[in-house]
Coordinates of C-alpha atoms in Angstrom, one line a residue:
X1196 CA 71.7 -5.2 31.6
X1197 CA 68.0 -6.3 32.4
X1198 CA 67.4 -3.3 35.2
X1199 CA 69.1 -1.3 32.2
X1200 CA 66.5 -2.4 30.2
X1201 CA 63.6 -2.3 32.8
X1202 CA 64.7 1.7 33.4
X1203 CA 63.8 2.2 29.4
X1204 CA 60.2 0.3 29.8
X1205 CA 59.7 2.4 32.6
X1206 CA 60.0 5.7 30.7
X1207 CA 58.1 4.1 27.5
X1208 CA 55.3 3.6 30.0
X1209 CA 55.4 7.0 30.9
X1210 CA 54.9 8.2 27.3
X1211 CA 51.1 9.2 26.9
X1212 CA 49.8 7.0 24.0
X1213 CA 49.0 10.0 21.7
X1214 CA 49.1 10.2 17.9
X1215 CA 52.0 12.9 18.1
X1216 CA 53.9 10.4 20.3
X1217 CA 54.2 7.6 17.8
X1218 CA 57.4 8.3 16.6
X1219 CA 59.2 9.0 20.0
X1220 CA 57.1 5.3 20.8
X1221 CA 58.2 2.7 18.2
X1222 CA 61.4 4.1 18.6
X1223 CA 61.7 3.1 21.7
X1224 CA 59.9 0.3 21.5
X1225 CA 62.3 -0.7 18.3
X1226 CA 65.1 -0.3 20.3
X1227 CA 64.5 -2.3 23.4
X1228 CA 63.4 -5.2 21.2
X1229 CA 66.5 -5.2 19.9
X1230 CA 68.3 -5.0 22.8
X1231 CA 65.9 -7.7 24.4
X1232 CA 66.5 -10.5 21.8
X1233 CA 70.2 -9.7 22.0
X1234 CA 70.1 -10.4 25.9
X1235 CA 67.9 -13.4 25.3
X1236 CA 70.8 -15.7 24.6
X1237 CA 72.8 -15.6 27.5
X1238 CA 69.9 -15.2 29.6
X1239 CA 68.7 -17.4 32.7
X1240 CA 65.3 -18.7 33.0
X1241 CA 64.1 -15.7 35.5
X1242 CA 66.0 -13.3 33.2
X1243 CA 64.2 -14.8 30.2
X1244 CA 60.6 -14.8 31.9
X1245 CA 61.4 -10.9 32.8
X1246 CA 62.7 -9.8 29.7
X1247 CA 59.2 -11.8 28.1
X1248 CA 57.1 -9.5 30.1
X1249 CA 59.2 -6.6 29.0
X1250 CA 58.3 -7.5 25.6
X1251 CA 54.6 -8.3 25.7
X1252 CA 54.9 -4.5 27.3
X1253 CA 56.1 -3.0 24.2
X1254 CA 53.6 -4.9 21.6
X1255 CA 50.7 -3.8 24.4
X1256 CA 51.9 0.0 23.7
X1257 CA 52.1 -0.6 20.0
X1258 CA 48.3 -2.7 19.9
X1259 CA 47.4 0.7 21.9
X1260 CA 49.0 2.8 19.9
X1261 CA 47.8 1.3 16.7
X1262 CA 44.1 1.0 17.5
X1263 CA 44.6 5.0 18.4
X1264 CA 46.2 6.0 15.0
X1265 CA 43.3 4.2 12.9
X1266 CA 40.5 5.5 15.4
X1267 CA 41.7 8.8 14.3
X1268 CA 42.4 8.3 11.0
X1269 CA 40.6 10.1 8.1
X1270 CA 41.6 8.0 5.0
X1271 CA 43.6 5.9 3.8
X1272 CA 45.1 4.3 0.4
X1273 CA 42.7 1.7 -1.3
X1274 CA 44.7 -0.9 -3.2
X1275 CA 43.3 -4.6 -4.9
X1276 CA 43.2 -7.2 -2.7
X1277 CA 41.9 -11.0 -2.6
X1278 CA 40.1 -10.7 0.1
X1279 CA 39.7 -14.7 0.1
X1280 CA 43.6 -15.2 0.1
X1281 CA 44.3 -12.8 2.2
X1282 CA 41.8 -13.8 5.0
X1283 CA 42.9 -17.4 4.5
X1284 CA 46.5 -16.1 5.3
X1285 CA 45.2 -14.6 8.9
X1286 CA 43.1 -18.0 10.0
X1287 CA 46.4 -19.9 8.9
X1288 CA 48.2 -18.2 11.3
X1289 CA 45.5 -17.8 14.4
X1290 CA 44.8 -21.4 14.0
X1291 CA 48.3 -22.7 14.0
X1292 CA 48.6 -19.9 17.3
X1293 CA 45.2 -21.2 18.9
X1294 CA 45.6 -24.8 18.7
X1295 CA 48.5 -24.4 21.6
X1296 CA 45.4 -23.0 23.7
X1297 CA 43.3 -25.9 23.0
X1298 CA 40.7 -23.7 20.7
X1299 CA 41.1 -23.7 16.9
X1300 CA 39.9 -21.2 14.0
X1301 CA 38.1 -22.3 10.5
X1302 CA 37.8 -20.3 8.0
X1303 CA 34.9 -20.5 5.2
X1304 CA 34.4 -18.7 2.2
X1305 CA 31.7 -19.3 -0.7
X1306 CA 34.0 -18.3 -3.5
X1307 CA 37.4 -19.2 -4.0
X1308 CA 38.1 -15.7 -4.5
X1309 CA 37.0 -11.9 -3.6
X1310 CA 38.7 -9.0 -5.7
X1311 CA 38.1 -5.8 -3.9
X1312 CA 39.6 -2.4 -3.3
X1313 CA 40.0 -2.1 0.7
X1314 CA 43.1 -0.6 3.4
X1315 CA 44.5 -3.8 3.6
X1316 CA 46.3 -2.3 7.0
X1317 CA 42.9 -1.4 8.4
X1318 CA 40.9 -4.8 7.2
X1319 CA 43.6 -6.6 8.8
X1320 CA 44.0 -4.8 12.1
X1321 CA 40.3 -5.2 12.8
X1322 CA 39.7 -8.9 11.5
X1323 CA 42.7 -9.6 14.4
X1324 CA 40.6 -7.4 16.7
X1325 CA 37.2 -9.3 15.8
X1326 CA 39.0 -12.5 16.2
X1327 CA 40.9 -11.9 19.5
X1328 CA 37.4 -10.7 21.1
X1329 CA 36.0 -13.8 20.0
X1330 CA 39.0 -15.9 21.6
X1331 CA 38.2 -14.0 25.2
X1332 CA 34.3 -15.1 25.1
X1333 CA 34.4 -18.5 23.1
X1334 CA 33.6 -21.1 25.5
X1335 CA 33.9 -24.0 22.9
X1336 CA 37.0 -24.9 20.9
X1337 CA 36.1 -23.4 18.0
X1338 CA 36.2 -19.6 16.4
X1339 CA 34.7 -19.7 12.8
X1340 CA 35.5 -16.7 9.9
X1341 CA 33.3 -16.9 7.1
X1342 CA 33.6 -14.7 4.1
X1343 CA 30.4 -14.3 1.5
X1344 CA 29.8 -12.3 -1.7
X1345 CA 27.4 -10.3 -3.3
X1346 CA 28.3 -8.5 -6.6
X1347 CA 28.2 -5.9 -4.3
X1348 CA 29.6 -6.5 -1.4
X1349 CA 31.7 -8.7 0.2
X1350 CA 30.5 -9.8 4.1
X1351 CA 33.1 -11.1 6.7
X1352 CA 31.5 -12.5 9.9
X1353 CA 33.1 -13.6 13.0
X1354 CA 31.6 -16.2 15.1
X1355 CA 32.2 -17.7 18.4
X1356 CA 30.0 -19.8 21.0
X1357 CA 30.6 -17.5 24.5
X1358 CA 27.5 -14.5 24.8
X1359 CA 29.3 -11.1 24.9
X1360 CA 26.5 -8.2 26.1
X1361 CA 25.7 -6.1 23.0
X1362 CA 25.8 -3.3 25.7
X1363 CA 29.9 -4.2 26.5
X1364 CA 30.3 -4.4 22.6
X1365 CA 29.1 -1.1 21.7
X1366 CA 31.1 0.7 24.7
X1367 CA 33.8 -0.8 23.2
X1368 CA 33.3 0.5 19.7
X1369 CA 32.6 3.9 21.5
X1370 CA 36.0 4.1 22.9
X1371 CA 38.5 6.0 21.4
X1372 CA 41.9 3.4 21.5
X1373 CA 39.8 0.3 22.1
X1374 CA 40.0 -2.3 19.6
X1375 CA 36.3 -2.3 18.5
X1376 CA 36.3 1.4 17.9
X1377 CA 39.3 0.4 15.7
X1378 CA 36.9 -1.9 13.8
X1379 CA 34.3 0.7 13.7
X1380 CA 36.7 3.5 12.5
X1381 CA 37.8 0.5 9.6
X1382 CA 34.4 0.3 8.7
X1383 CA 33.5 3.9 8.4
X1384 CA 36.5 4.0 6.3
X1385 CA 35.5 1.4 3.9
X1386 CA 31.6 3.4 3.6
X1387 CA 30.6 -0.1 5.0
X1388 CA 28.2 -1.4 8.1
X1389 CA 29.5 -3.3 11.4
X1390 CA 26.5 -5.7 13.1
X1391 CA 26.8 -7.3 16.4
X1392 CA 24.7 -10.5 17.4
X1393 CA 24.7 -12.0 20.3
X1394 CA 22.3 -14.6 22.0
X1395 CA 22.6 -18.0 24.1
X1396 CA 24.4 -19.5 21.3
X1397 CA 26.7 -17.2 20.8
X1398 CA 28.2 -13.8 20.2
X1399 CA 28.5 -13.2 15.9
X1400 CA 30.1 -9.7 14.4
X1401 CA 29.8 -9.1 10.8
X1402 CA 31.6 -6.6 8.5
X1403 CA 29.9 -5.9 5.4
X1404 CA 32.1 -3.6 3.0
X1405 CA 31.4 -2.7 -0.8
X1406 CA 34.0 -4.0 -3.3
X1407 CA 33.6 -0.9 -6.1
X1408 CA 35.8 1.7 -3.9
X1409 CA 37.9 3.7 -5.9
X1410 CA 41.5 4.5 -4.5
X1411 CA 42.4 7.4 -2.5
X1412 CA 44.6 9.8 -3.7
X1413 CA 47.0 12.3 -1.4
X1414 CA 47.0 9.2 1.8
X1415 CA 49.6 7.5 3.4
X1416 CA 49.4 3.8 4.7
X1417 CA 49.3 3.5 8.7
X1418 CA 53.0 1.7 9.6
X1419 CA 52.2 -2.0 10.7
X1420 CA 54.3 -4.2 12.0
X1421 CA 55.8 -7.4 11.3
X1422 CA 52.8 -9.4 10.0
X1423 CA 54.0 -12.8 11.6
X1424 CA 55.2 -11.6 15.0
X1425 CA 51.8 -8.8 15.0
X1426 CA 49.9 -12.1 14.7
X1427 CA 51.6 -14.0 17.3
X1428 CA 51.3 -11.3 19.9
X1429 CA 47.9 -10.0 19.2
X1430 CA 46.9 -13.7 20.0
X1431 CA 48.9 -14.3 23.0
X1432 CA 47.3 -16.1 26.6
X1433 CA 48.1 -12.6 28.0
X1434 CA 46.2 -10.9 25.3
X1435 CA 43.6 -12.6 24.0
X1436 CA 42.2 -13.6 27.8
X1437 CA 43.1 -17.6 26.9
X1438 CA 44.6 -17.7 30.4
X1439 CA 41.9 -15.8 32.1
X1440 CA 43.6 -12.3 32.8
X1441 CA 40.6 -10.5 31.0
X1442 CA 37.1 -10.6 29.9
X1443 CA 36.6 -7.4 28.6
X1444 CA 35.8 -6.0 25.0
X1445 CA 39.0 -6.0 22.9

């Protein structure tokens, strides 16, 4: 059964990570999850650690795929969201994830909450891209998120202590797929500004988006996946660079 399955990654793999592929992908991908988990059970310990790689293969094809679709994208729906809540619910979930890798996550906001009409998709895909970057260079234990208002505007920076060169930053947010371009392309969405600072104590990127959007009418939201299990993977040692596999730009 596992070469069974290793014969369907290798064909997923062979799929070119293209918009018009992304149903052909996370059907696939859907599948052999499934499949995976159901093997899981009766598996041994090599079959386990194989059939783990097999699926930290598919969520690298989605991440890919995902960071594509909203490079590309041209608009999407705006809803109401607490943006205080619904940051606190990402940091939750990082820290619980990042205190197994010896590195923890605080979260700080000056209000207790922060209405605004935003992608929540989007948002949320680049926060987890800001914040996994920030796992890769932090060289202390601790990754801080701080949100702040303006009756304007509402500011989310990401901080950590490692120095990232502004030059590998902005390549990153030049390349279509990458995870920074992703952030970017949320950004431009949201009619807002993306800063990058980095300096001997540390490497800071900062999202500034207006809160007065109005919705967008005619869009469709970009799928995402399971929130938990999106979360878990995006931070993984394998992804995130906790382990040392890579110190590159998300």
């Amino acid at each position: 059964m596992l070469s069974f399955l290793q014969d369907i990654y290798g064909r997923l793999k062979a799929i070119p990570i293209r918009p018009e592929n992304e149903r052909r992908l996370r059907d696939g991908i859907q599948q052999l999850l499934t499949l995976s988990h159901l093997c899981a059970g009766g598996a041994n310990i090599d079959q386990r650690k194989a059939l783990s790689h097999l699926t930290q293969g598919c969520h690298q094809i989605l991440r890919q795929l995902e960071n594509l679709l909203l490079c590309h994208a041209r608009s999407f729906p705006f809803e109401p969201c607490d943006l205080a809540t619904f940051l606190d619910d990402i940091c939750c979930a990082c820290d619980l994830l990042l205190s197994g890798h010896n590195k923890r996550l605080l979260f700080d906001a000056n209000t207790p909450w922060a209405l605004i009409a935003c992608a929540p998709g989007p948002v949320r895909c680049a926060v987890l891209n800001l914040i996994a970057n920030a796992a890769r260079y932090s060289q202390a234990g601790t990754i801080l998120v701080r949100l702040a208002c303006t009756p304007s505007h509402v500011l989310i920076m990401v901080r950590n202590t490692g120095e990232a060169p502004l030059a590998a930053l902005q390549q990153g947010t030049d390349t279509p797929g990458a995870g920074l371009c992703a952030v970017r392309r949320c950004v431009e969405l949201h009619h807002g500004t993306l800063l990058f600072q980095s300096d001997e104590g540390g490497t800071l990127a900062a999202l500034a988006l207006p809160r007065d959007l109005e919705a967008q009418q005619g869009t469709s939201p970009l799928p995402q996946p399971d929130f938990v299990e999106y979360i878990c993977d995006r931070l993984s040692p394998v992804y995130t660079g906790l382990s040392g596999l890579c110190l590159c730009p998300v």
